Short mmCIF file of C-alpha atoms and ligand atoms in Angstrom, two decimals:
data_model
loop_
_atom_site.label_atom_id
_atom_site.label_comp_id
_atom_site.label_asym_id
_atom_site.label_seq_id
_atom_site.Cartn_x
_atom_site.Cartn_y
_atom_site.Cartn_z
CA UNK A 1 87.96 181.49 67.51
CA UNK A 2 86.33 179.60 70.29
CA UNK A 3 87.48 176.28 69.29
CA UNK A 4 91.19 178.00 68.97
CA UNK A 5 91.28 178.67 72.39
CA UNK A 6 89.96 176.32 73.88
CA UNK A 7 92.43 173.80 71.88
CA UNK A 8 95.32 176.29 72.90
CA UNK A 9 93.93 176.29 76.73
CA UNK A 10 93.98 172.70 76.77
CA UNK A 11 97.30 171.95 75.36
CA UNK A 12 98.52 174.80 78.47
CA UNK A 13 96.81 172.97 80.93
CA UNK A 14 98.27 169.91 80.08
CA UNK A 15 101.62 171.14 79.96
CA UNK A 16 100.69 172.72 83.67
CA UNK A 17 99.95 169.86 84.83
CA UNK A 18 103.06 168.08 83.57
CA UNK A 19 105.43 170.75 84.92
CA UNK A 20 104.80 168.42 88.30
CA UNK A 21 107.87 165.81 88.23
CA UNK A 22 106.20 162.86 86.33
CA UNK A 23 104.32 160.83 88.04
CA UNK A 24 102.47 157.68 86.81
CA UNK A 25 98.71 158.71 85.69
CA UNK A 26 97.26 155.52 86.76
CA UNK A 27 99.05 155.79 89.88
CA UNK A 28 97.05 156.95 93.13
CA UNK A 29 98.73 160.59 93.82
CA UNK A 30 101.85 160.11 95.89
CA UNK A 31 101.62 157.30 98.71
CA UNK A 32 101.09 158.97 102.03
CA UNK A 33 104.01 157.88 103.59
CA UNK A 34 107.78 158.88 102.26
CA UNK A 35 108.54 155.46 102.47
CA UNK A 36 106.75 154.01 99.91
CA UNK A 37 107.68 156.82 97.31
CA UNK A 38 109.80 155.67 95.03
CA UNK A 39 112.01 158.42 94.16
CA UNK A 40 113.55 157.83 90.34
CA UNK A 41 116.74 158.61 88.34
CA UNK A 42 117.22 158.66 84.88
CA UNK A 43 121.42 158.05 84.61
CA UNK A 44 122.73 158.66 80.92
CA UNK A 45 125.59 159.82 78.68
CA UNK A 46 128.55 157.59 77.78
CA UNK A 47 131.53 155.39 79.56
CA UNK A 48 132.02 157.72 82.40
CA UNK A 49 128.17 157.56 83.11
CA UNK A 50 128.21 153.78 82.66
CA UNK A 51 131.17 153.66 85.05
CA UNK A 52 134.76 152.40 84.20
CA UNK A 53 136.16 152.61 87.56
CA UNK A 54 138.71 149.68 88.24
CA UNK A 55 138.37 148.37 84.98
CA UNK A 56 141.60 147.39 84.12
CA UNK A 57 143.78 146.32 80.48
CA UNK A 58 145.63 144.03 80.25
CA UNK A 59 148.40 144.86 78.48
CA UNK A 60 149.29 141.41 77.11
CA UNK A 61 146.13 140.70 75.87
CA UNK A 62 144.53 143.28 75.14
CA UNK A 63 141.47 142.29 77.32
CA UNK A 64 139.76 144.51 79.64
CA UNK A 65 138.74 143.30 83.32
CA UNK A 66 136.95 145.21 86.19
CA UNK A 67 139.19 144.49 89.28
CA UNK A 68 135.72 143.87 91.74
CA UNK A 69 136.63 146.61 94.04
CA UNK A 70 133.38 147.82 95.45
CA UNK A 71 133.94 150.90 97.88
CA UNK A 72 131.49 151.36 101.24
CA UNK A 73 129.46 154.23 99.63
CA UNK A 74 128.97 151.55 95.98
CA UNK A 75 127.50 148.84 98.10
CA UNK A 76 123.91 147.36 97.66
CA UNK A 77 121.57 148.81 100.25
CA UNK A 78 117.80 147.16 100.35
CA UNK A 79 116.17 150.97 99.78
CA UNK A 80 118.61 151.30 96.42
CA UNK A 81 117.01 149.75 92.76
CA UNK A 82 117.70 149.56 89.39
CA UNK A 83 115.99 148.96 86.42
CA UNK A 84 117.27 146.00 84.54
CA UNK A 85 117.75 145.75 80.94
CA UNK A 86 114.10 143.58 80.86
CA UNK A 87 112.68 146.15 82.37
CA UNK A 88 112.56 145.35 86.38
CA UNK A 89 113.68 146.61 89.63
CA UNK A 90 116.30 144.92 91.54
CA UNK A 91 118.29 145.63 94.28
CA UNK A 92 120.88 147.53 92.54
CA UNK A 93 124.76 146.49 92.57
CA UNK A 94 127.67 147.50 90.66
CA UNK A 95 128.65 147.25 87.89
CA UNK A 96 125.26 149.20 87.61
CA UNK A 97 125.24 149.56 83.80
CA UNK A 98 126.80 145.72 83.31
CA UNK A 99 123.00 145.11 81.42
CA UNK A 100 122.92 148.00 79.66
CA UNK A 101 126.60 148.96 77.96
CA UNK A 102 126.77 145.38 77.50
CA UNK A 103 128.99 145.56 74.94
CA UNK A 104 131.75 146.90 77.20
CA UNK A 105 133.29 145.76 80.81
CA UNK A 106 132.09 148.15 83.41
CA UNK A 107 133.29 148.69 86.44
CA UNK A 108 132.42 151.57 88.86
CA UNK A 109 130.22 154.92 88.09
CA UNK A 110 128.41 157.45 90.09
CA UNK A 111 124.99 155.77 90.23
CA UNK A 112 125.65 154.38 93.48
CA UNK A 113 127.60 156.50 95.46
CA UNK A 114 124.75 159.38 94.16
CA UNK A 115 121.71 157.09 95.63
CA UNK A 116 123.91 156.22 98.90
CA UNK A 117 124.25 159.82 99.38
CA UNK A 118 120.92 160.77 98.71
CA UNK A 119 119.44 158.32 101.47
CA UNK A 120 122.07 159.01 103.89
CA UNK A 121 120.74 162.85 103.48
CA UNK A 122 117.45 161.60 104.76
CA UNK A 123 115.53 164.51 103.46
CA UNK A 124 111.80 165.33 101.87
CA UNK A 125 111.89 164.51 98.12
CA UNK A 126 114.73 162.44 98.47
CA UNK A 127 113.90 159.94 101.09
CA UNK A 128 112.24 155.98 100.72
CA UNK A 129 113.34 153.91 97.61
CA UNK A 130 115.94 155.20 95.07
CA UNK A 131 114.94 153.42 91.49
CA UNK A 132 118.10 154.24 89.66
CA UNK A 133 117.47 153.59 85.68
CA UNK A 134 120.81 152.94 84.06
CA UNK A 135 120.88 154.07 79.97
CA UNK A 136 124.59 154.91 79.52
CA UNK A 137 126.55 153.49 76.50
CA UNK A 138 130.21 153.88 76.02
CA UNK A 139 131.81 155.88 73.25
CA UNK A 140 127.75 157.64 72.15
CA UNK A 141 128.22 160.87 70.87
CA UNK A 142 125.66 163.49 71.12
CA UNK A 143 124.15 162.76 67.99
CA UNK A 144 123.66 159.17 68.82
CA UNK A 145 121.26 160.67 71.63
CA UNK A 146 118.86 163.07 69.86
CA UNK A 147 115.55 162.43 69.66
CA UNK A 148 114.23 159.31 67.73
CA UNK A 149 117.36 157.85 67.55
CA UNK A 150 118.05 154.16 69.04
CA UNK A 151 119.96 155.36 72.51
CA UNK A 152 116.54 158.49 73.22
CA UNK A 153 114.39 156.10 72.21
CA UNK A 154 115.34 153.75 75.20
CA UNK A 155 115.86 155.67 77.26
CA UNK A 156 112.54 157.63 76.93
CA UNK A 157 110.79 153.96 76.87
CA UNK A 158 112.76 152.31 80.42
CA UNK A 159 111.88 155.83 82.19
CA UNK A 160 108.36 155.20 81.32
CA UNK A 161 108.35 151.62 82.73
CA UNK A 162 110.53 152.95 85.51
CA UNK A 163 106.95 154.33 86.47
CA UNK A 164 104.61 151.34 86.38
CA UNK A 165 104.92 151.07 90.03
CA UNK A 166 104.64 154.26 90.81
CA UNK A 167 106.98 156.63 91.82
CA UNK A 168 108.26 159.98 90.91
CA UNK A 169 110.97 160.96 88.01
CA UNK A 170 113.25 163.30 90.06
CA UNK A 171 116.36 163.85 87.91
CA UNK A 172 118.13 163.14 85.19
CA UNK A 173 121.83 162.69 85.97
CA UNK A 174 123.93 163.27 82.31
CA UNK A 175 127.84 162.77 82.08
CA UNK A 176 128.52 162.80 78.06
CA UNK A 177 130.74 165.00 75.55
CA UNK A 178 134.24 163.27 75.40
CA UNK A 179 133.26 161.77 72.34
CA UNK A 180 132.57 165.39 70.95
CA UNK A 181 136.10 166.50 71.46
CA UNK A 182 137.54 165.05 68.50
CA UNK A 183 136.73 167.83 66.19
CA UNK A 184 135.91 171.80 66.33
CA UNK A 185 132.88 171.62 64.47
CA UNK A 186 131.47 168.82 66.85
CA UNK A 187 132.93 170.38 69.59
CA UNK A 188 131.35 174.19 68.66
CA UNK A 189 127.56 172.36 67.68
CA UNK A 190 127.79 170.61 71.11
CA UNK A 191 126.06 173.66 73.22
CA UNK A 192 123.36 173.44 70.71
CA UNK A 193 122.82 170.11 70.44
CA UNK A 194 122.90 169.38 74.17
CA UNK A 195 120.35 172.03 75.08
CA UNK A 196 118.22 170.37 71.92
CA UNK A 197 118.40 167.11 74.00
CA UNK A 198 117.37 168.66 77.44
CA UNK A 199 114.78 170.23 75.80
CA UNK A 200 113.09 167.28 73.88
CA UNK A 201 113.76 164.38 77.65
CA UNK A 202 111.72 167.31 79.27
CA UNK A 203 108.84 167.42 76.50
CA UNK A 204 108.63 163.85 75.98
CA UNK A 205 108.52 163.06 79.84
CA UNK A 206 106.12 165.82 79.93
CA UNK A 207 107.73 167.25 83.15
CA UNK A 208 109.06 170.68 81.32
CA UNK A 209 110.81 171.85 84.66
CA UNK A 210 112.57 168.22 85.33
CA UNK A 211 116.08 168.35 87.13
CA UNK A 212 118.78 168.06 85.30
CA UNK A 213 121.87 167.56 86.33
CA UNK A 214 125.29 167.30 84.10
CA UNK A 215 128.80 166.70 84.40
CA UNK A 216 131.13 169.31 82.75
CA UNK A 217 133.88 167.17 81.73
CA UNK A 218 137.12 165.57 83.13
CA UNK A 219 138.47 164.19 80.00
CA UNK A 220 137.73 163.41 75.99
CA UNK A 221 140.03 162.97 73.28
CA UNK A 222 141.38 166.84 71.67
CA UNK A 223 142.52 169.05 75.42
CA UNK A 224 141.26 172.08 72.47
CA UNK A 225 138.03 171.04 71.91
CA UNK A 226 137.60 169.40 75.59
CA UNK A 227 137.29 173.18 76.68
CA UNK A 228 134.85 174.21 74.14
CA UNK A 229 132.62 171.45 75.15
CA UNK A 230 133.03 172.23 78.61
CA UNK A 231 132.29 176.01 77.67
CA UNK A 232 129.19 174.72 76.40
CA UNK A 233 128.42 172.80 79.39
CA UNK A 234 129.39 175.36 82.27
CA UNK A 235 127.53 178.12 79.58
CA UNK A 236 123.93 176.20 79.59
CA UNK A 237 121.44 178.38 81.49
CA UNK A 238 118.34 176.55 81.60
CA UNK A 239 116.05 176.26 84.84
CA UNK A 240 116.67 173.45 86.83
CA UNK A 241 119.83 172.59 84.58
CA UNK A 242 122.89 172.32 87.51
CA UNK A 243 126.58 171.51 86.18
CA UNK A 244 129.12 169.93 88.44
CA UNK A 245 132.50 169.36 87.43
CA UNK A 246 134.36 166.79 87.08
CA UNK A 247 137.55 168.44 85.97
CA UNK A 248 140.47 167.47 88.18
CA UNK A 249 138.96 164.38 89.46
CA UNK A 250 141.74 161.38 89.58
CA UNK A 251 141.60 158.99 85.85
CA UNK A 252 142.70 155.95 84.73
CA UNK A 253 145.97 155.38 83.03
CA UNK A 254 143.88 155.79 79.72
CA UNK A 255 143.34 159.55 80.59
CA UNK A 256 139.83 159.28 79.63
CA UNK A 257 137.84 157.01 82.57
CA UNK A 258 137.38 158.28 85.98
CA UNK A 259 138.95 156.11 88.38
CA UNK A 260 136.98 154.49 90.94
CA UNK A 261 137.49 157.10 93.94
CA UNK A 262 136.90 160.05 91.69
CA UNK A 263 133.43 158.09 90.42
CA UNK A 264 132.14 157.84 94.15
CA UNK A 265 133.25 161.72 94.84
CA UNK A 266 131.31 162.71 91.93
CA UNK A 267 128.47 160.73 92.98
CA UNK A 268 128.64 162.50 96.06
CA UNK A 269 129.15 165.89 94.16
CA UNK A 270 125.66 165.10 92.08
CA UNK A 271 123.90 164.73 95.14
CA UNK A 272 124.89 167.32 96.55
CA UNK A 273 123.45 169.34 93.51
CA UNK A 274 120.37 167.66 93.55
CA UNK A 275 119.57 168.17 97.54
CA UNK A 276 120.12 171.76 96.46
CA UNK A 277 116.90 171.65 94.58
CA UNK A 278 114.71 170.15 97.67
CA UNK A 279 113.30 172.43 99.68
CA UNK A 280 115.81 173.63 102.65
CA UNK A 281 113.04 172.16 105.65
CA UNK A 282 113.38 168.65 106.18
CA UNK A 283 109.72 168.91 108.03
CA UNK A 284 107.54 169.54 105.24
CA UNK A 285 106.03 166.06 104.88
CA UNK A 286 105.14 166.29 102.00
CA UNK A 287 107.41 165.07 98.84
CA UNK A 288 106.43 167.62 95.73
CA UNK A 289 109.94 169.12 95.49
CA UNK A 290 111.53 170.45 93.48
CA UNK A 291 109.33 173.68 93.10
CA UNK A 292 110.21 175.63 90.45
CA UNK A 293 109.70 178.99 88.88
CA UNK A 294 107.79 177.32 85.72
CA UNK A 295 105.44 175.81 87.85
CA UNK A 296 104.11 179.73 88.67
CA UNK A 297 104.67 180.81 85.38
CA UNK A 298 102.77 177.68 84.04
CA UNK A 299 100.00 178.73 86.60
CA UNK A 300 99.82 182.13 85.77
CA UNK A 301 99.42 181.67 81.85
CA UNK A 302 96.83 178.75 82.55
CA UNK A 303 95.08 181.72 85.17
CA UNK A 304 95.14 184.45 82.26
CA UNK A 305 94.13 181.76 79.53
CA UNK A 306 90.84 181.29 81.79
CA UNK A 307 90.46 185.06 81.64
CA UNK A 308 90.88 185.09 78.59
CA UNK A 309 87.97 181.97 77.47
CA UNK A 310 85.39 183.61 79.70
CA UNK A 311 85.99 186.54 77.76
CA UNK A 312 85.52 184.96 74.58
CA UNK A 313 82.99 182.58 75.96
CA UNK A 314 80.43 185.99 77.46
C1 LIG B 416 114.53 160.04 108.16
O1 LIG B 416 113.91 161.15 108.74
C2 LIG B 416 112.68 160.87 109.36
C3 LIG B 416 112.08 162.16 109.92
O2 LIG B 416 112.19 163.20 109.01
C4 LIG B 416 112.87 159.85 110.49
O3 LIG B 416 111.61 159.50 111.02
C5 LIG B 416 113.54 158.61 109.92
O4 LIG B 416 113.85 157.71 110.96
C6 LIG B 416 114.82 158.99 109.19
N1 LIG B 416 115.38 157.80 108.58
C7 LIG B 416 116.66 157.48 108.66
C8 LIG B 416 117.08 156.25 107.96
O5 LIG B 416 117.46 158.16 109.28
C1 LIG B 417 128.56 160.61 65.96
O1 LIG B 417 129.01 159.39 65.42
C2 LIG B 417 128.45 159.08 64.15
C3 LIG B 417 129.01 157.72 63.72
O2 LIG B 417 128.71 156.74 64.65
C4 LIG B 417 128.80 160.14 63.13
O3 LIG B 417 128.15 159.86 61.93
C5 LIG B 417 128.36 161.50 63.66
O4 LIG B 417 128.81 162.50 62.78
C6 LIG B 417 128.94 161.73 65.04
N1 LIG B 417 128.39 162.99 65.56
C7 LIG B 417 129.11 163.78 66.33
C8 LIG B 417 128.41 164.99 66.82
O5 LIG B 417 130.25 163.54 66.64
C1 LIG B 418 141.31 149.85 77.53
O1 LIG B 418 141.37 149.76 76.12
C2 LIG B 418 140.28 150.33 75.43
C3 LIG B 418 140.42 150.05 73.96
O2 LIG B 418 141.71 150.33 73.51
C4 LIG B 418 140.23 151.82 75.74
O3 LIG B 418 139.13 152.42 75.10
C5 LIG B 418 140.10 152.02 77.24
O4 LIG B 418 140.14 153.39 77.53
C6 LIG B 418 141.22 151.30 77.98
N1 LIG B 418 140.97 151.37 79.40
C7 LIG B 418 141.92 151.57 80.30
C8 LIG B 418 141.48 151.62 81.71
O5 LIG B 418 143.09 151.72 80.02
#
């Protein structure tokens, strides 16, 4: 009975502790100053993730080119990194997922215009390096992203060495689901499946109360099942789960990519989401946003589980 609880205390406490936003173990806590924090974001989903702003067909050919175009608010800053496909930071420029979705021409996303938007805001949480880790993959359904599979995998192993350095995971930013709008059974288990995968990036970055924030679709292959999927999406009520939408935004002539304008708006539009989970005072000093509800609920089970042992214990 003893042994129970104290497995079943220590498997609390451990989740407790993870319920901070991850933070390397080996790592010193947090660097004093905000400018040596490295603040980290996990980008995934499919093509509109990966960005296919400007990329162009040509019709004679067949072949598809990214026109170059690289907007103020997509431009390489020093304070802005990404993780290569090897598995180090660089100073990050578009296309941002070119080493990633290499199998595809990429073009423009929301990755940048999000970390430009993010410094420019200036605030606790949010301020010093952006490390931006790029895992998107055109045309991935949501199967092709549930745990153990090739895409989770990845991604779960280049947020871990997003770490090494140090740093803090602060988000995950997820635009996927067009390629679950080809069929109503897809399209119904999407809600399901989605919440599975939010569920499972939490537990295996052991940070249970991460940020996540998704993109309720703009676009995907059957208009029918494109609102089903976005029910699903505007319908998930998790904590720390925001939704912004991308419905309306301006697409290619394929009806299906975001065009390079509406990519730097929604950048803009999932920073905005994500300052909403920093606390409101710039003056704090400290960076240990976002705190969350689960943190005190984590803390009071942990407080009643040590009631509980020294009960068991005298
Ligand atoms: C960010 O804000 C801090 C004070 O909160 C200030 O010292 C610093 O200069 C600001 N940085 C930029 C780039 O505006
Ligand atoms: C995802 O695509 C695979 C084939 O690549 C297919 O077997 C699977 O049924 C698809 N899943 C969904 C949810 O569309
Ligand atoms: C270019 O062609 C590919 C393959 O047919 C298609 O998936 C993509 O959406 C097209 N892109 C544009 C911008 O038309």
């Amino acid at each position: 009975m003893l042994l129970f609880a104290l497995l079943f205390f220590s498997l609390v406490a451990q989740a407790c502790s993870a319920s901070q936003p991850t933070t390397h173990p080996h790592q010193p806590q947090q660097q004093k100053t905000e400018q040596g924090t490295k603040n980290i974001f996990i980008l995934a989903g499919q093509s509109n993730m990966a960005g296919r702003g400007g990329v162009v067909n040509d019709t004679v050919t067949g072949i598809a080119t990214w026109d170059g175009v690289v907007p103020p608010e997509c431009r390489p800053n020093p304070s802005i990194l990404r993780l290569s496909a090897d598995l180090t930071w660089i100073e990050a420029r578009e296309p941002l997922h070119a080493d990633i979705d290499a199998k595809k021409t990429n073009g423009i996303g929301p990755g940048m215009a999000f970390a430009k938007a993010i410094l420019v805001a200036n605030r606790s949480g949010a301020s010093g390096v952006i490390g931006l880790v790029p895992c998107a993959v055109g045309g991935t359904n949501i199967t092709h992203w549930a745990r153990g599979s090739f895409l989770y995998n990845q991604m779960i192993r280049r947020a871990k060495a997003a770490l090494n350095n140090g740093g803090t995971i602060r988000a995950l930013l997820w635009y996927q689901g067009e390629s679950d709008t080809a069929n109503r059974e897809d399209a119904k288990s999407y809600k399901n499946r989605v919440e599975t995968f939010f569920g499972d990036v939490r537990l295996d970055l052991q940070s249970p109360a991460l940020p996540i924030i998704q993109v309720a679709l703009a676009s995907g292959e059957e208009a029918a099942f494109i609102d089903i999927v976005r029910e699903a999406q505007l319908g998930v009520d998790f904590l720390n789960v925001r939704t912004v939408d991308a419905k309306g935004l301006p697409l290619e002539p394929d009806g299906l990519h975001l065009t390079t304008p509406a990519q730097v708006r929604l950048g803009q539009m999932l920073a905005a989401a994500y300052l909403q989970f920093l606390p409101s005072s710039s003056t704090t000093g400290t960076s240990d946003a976002p705190r969350t509800l689960s943190n005190f609920v984590s803390n009071l089970v942990i407080f009643l589980l040590l009631k509980i042992c020294s009960i068991t214990i005298s």
